[in-house]
């Protein structure tokens, strides 16, 4: 039977709760595979696994439980190996690299911070900051709305000013939070977000990090900030590690 892999940790990791369940219906029992100084948190892989909410939450729950006791390198949802021997083979082949990553991430968690503009508030800010936009708006108002060309030009000016403000706010977000984090990873761009950043944070300074986020909220009411964490350090398992592990282990979950 194929083996589902949740994450990689040290062989000295404290035992997981007895009877802990993972992905699948019914949940497959979670177990530990050891190889030298390393261990993999695994279960039997259910057939036809898909990224449904129940199984995504089960994957996250196993990693959260594992990470609460000691450092863990999280694997992506759907990471499946041919069998237990394939998993221990990867641990043996990449032992030095995994041990270096475990040392680097020990005592740290990830916080993902996404930022977007509140449309009405940012328009007010753009008007307050940009005399040319204010002047053009007032001129159009006095002339009954302005000509088509005037309205088009004003619209272009506003769009450009908002884009400029997005760049400035994203830079300030990073400039403010980076000093209170151990590392930063830039996430993929997505529509509507002016920033998508993941921060590696020492557990002992998490309150300081979250305090800095709150200060940003107070200072910039035109920005909506969404924080997700603490999480296992998904974004800080280096690509080299993920490529080697998942190249051998693979991704067995189809996307819906």
CSV table of C-alpha atoms in Angstrom, one decimal:
chain,number,residue,atom,x,y,z
A,1,UNK,CA,0.0,0.0,0.0
A,2,UNK,CA,1.2,3.5,-0.8
A,3,UNK,CA,2.3,5.9,2.0
A,4,UNK,CA,1.0,9.4,2.7
A,5,UNK,CA,3.6,11.8,4.1
A,6,UNK,CA,2.7,14.8,6.3
A,7,UNK,CA,6.1,16.0,7.2
A,8,UNK,CA,9.7,15.3,8.2
A,9,UNK,CA,11.0,15.7,11.7
A,10,UNK,CA,13.7,14.4,14.0
A,11,UNK,CA,13.7,10.7,15.2
A,12,UNK,CA,13.8,12.0,18.8
A,13,UNK,CA,10.4,13.7,18.3
A,14,UNK,CA,8.0,13.0,21.2
A,15,UNK,CA,5.4,10.3,20.5
A,16,UNK,CA,2.2,11.5,18.8
A,17,UNK,CA,-1.1,11.0,20.6
A,18,UNK,CA,-2.2,7.4,20.5
A,19,UNK,CA,-4.9,6.7,17.9
A,20,UNK,CA,-4.3,10.0,16.0
A,21,UNK,CA,-6.1,10.0,12.7
A,22,UNK,CA,-5.0,11.6,9.4
A,23,UNK,CA,-6.5,11.8,5.9
A,24,UNK,CA,-9.1,9.4,4.5
A,25,UNK,CA,-12.6,8.1,5.4
A,26,UNK,CA,-12.3,6.6,7.9
A,27,UNK,CA,-9.1,8.5,9.0
A,28,UNK,CA,-6.0,6.5,8.5
A,29,UNK,CA,-3.9,6.0,11.7
A,30,UNK,CA,-0.9,8.3,11.8
A,31,UNK,CA,2.5,6.7,12.5
A,32,UNK,CA,6.2,7.5,12.5
A,33,UNK,CA,8.9,6.1,10.2
A,34,UNK,CA,12.4,6.5,11.5
A,35,UNK,CA,15.7,6.6,9.5
A,36,UNK,CA,18.8,7.5,11.5
A,37,UNK,CA,18.3,10.9,13.1
A,38,UNK,CA,15.2,11.7,11.0
A,39,UNK,CA,11.6,10.6,11.0
A,40,UNK,CA,8.6,11.0,8.7
A,41,UNK,CA,5.1,11.4,9.9
A,42,UNK,CA,3.0,9.2,7.7
A,43,UNK,CA,-0.2,7.1,7.3
A,44,UNK,CA,-1.5,4.7,4.7
A,45,UNK,CA,-2.6,6.6,1.7
A,46,UNK,CA,-6.3,6.4,0.9
A,47,UNK,CA,-7.3,5.7,-2.7
A,48,UNK,CA,-8.8,8.5,-4.8
A,49,UNK,CA,-7.6,11.2,-2.4
A,50,UNK,CA,-8.8,14.7,-3.3
A,51,UNK,CA,-8.3,18.1,-1.7
A,52,UNK,CA,-11.6,18.2,0.1
A,53,UNK,CA,-12.1,20.3,3.3
A,54,UNK,CA,-12.1,17.3,5.6
A,55,UNK,CA,-8.8,15.9,4.4
A,56,UNK,CA,-7.1,19.3,4.1
A,57,UNK,CA,-8.0,20.0,7.7
A,58,UNK,CA,-6.8,16.5,8.7
A,59,UNK,CA,-3.4,17.2,7.0
A,60,UNK,CA,-3.1,20.6,8.8
A,61,UNK,CA,-4.2,19.0,12.1
A,62,UNK,CA,-1.4,16.4,12.0
A,63,UNK,CA,1.2,19.0,11.2
A,64,UNK,CA,-0.1,21.3,13.9
A,65,UNK,CA,0.1,18.5,16.5
A,66,UNK,CA,3.6,17.5,15.3
A,67,UNK,CA,4.8,21.0,15.2
A,68,UNK,CA,3.5,21.8,18.7
A,69,UNK,CA,6.0,19.3,20.2
A,70,UNK,CA,9.0,19.9,18.0
A,71,UNK,CA,10.1,21.3,14.6
A,72,UNK,CA,8.6,19.7,11.5
A,73,UNK,CA,9.2,20.3,7.8
A,74,UNK,CA,5.7,20.2,6.3
A,75,UNK,CA,5.0,18.4,3.1
A,76,UNK,CA,2.3,19.7,0.7
A,77,UNK,CA,-1.2,18.1,0.8
A,78,UNK,CA,-1.3,15.0,-1.4
A,79,UNK,CA,2.4,13.9,-1.0
A,80,UNK,CA,2.4,10.1,-1.5
A,81,UNK,CA,5.2,7.6,-1.8
A,82,UNK,CA,5.1,4.1,-3.3
A,83,UNK,CA,5.7,2.5,0.1
A,84,UNK,CA,7.4,3.0,3.5
A,85,UNK,CA,10.8,2.0,2.1
A,86,UNK,CA,10.6,4.8,-0.5
A,87,UNK,CA,10.1,7.3,2.3
A,88,UNK,CA,13.0,6.1,4.5
A,89,UNK,CA,15.1,6.1,1.3
A,90,UNK,CA,14.5,9.8,0.8
A,91,UNK,CA,15.3,10.5,4.4
A,92,UNK,CA,18.6,8.7,4.0
A,93,UNK,CA,19.5,10.3,0.7
A,94,UNK,CA,18.8,13.9,1.9
A,95,UNK,CA,19.7,13.5,5.5
A,96,UNK,CA,22.2,16.4,5.7
A,97,UNK,CA,19.9,18.8,4.0
A,98,UNK,CA,16.8,17.9,6.1
A,99,UNK,CA,18.8,18.2,9.3
A,100,UNK,CA,20.1,21.6,8.3
A,101,UNK,CA,16.5,22.8,7.6
A,102,UNK,CA,15.3,21.4,10.9
A,103,UNK,CA,18.0,23.3,12.8
A,104,UNK,CA,17.2,26.5,10.9
A,105,UNK,CA,13.4,26.3,11.6
A,106,UNK,CA,13.6,25.1,15.2
A,107,UNK,CA,11.4,27.2,17.4
A,108,UNK,CA,9.9,29.1,14.5
A,109,UNK,CA,6.4,29.4,13.0
A,110,UNK,CA,5.0,31.0,9.9
A,111,UNK,CA,2.5,33.9,9.7
A,112,UNK,CA,1.0,34.8,6.3
A,113,UNK,CA,-0.1,38.4,5.9
A,114,UNK,CA,-2.2,39.5,3.0
A,115,UNK,CA,-3.1,43.2,2.4
A,116,UNK,CA,-5.7,44.9,0.2
A,117,UNK,CA,-7.0,48.4,-0.1
A,118,UNK,CA,-10.4,49.4,1.1
A,119,UNK,CA,-11.7,51.1,-2.0
A,120,UNK,CA,-13.5,54.1,-0.7
A,121,UNK,CA,-10.8,54.8,2.0
A,122,UNK,CA,-7.9,54.6,-0.5
A,123,UNK,CA,-9.7,56.9,-2.9
A,124,UNK,CA,-10.1,59.5,-0.1
A,125,UNK,CA,-6.4,59.1,0.6
A,126,UNK,CA,-5.4,59.5,-3.0
A,127,UNK,CA,-7.5,62.7,-3.2
A,128,UNK,CA,-5.9,64.1,-0.1
A,129,UNK,CA,-2.4,63.4,-1.3
A,130,UNK,CA,-2.6,64.3,-4.9
A,131,UNK,CA,-3.3,68.0,-5.7
A,132,UNK,CA,-3.6,67.3,-9.4
A,133,UNK,CA,-6.3,64.8,-8.9
A,134,UNK,CA,-8.1,67.2,-6.5
A,135,UNK,CA,-7.8,70.0,-9.0
A,136,UNK,CA,-9.1,68.0,-11.9
A,137,UNK,CA,-12.0,66.6,-9.8
A,138,UNK,CA,-13.0,70.1,-8.8
A,139,UNK,CA,-12.8,71.4,-12.4
A,140,UNK,CA,-15.0,68.6,-13.7
A,141,UNK,CA,-17.5,69.3,-10.9
A,142,UNK,CA,-17.7,73.0,-11.7
A,143,UNK,CA,-18.3,72.2,-15.4
A,144,UNK,CA,-21.1,69.8,-14.8
A,145,UNK,CA,-19.0,66.7,-14.8
A,146,UNK,CA,-16.5,67.6,-17.5
A,147,UNK,CA,-16.2,66.4,-21.1
A,148,UNK,CA,-15.7,62.7,-22.0
A,149,UNK,CA,-12.0,63.3,-22.4
A,150,UNK,CA,-11.7,65.1,-19.1
A,151,UNK,CA,-13.5,62.3,-17.3
A,152,UNK,CA,-11.3,59.7,-19.0
A,153,UNK,CA,-8.2,61.6,-18.0
A,154,UNK,CA,-9.3,61.9,-14.4
A,155,UNK,CA,-10.0,58.2,-14.3
A,156,UNK,CA,-6.6,57.4,-15.6
A,157,UNK,CA,-5.0,59.7,-13.1
A,158,UNK,CA,-6.9,58.1,-10.2
A,159,UNK,CA,-5.9,54.6,-11.4
A,160,UNK,CA,-2.3,55.6,-11.6
A,161,UNK,CA,-2.4,57.2,-8.2
A,162,UNK,CA,-4.0,54.1,-6.6
A,163,UNK,CA,-1.4,51.8,-8.3
A,164,UNK,CA,1.4,54.0,-6.9
A,165,UNK,CA,-0.2,53.9,-3.4
A,166,UNK,CA,-0.4,50.1,-3.7
A,167,UNK,CA,3.4,49.9,-4.4
A,168,UNK,CA,4.2,52.3,-1.5
A,169,UNK,CA,1.9,50.5,0.9
A,170,UNK,CA,3.3,47.1,0.0
A,171,UNK,CA,6.8,48.4,0.5
A,172,UNK,CA,5.9,49.9,3.9
A,173,UNK,CA,4.2,46.6,5.0
A,174,UNK,CA,7.4,44.7,4.3
A,175,UNK,CA,9.7,47.4,5.8
A,176,UNK,CA,7.7,47.4,9.0
A,177,UNK,CA,7.3,43.6,9.6
A,178,UNK,CA,10.6,42.3,8.2
A,179,UNK,CA,12.7,43.5,11.2
A,180,UNK,CA,10.5,41.5,13.6
A,181,UNK,CA,10.7,38.3,11.6
A,182,UNK,CA,13.6,35.8,11.1
A,183,UNK,CA,12.8,35.5,7.3
A,184,UNK,CA,10.3,36.5,4.6
A,185,UNK,CA,8.9,34.7,1.6
A,186,UNK,CA,6.9,36.5,-1.1
A,187,UNK,CA,3.8,34.6,-2.1
A,188,UNK,CA,2.2,34.4,-5.6
A,189,UNK,CA,0.4,37.5,-6.8
A,190,UNK,CA,-3.3,37.3,-6.8
A,191,UNK,CA,-6.1,39.6,-7.9
A,192,UNK,CA,-7.1,42.2,-5.3
A,193,UNK,CA,-4.1,41.8,-3.0
A,194,UNK,CA,-1.4,44.4,-2.9
A,195,UNK,CA,0.8,42.1,-0.8
A,196,UNK,CA,1.0,38.4,0.0
A,197,UNK,CA,3.9,37.8,2.4
A,198,UNK,CA,4.8,35.0,4.7
A,199,UNK,CA,7.0,35.7,7.7
A,200,UNK,CA,9.1,33.2,9.7
A,201,UNK,CA,8.8,34.2,13.3
A,202,UNK,CA,10.4,32.9,16.5
A,203,UNK,CA,7.7,31.6,18.8
A,204,UNK,CA,9.0,33.8,21.6
A,205,UNK,CA,8.6,37.0,19.6
A,206,UNK,CA,5.2,36.2,18.0
A,207,UNK,CA,3.4,38.7,20.2
A,208,UNK,CA,5.9,41.4,19.1
A,209,UNK,CA,5.2,40.5,15.4
A,210,UNK,CA,1.4,40.6,15.9
A,211,UNK,CA,1.8,43.9,17.7
A,212,UNK,CA,3.6,45.3,14.7
A,213,UNK,CA,0.7,44.2,12.5
A,214,UNK,CA,-1.8,45.9,14.8
A,215,UNK,CA,0.2,49.1,14.6
A,216,UNK,CA,0.0,49.0,10.8
A,217,UNK,CA,-3.7,48.6,11.0
A,218,UNK,CA,-4.1,51.6,13.2
A,219,UNK,CA,-1.7,53.8,11.1
A,220,UNK,CA,-3.3,52.8,7.8
A,221,UNK,CA,-7.1,52.4,8.1
A,222,UNK,CA,-7.3,52.3,4.3
A,223,UNK,CA,-5.5,48.9,4.3
A,224,UNK,CA,-7.2,45.6,5.2
A,225,UNK,CA,-4.8,43.2,6.7
A,226,UNK,CA,-5.5,39.5,7.0
A,227,UNK,CA,-3.2,37.3,9.2
A,228,UNK,CA,-3.1,33.5,9.1
A,229,UNK,CA,-1.0,31.8,11.7
A,230,UNK,CA,0.8,30.4,13.5
A,231,UNK,CA,1.4,27.8,10.8
A,232,UNK,CA,4.0,25.2,10.2
A,233,UNK,CA,6.7,26.9,8.1
A,234,UNK,CA,5.4,25.8,4.7
A,235,UNK,CA,7.0,28.7,2.9
A,236,UNK,CA,10.5,28.1,4.3
A,237,UNK,CA,11.1,24.5,3.4
A,238,UNK,CA,13.5,25.4,0.7
A,239,UNK,CA,12.6,24.4,-2.9
A,240,UNK,CA,15.6,22.2,-3.0
A,241,UNK,CA,14.2,20.2,-0.2
A,242,UNK,CA,10.7,20.1,-1.5
A,243,UNK,CA,11.8,19.1,-5.1
A,244,UNK,CA,13.9,16.2,-3.9
A,245,UNK,CA,11.3,15.0,-1.4
A,246,UNK,CA,8.3,15.4,-3.6
A,247,UNK,CA,10.1,14.2,-6.7
A,248,UNK,CA,10.5,10.8,-4.9
A,249,UNK,CA,7.3,11.0,-3.0
A,250,UNK,CA,5.1,12.6,-5.5
A,251,UNK,CA,1.7,14.3,-5.3
A,252,UNK,CA,-1.2,12.0,-5.4
A,253,UNK,CA,-4.1,14.3,-4.9
A,254,UNK,CA,-6.0,15.6,-7.9
A,255,UNK,CA,-7.1,19.2,-7.9
A,256,UNK,CA,-10.9,19.8,-8.0
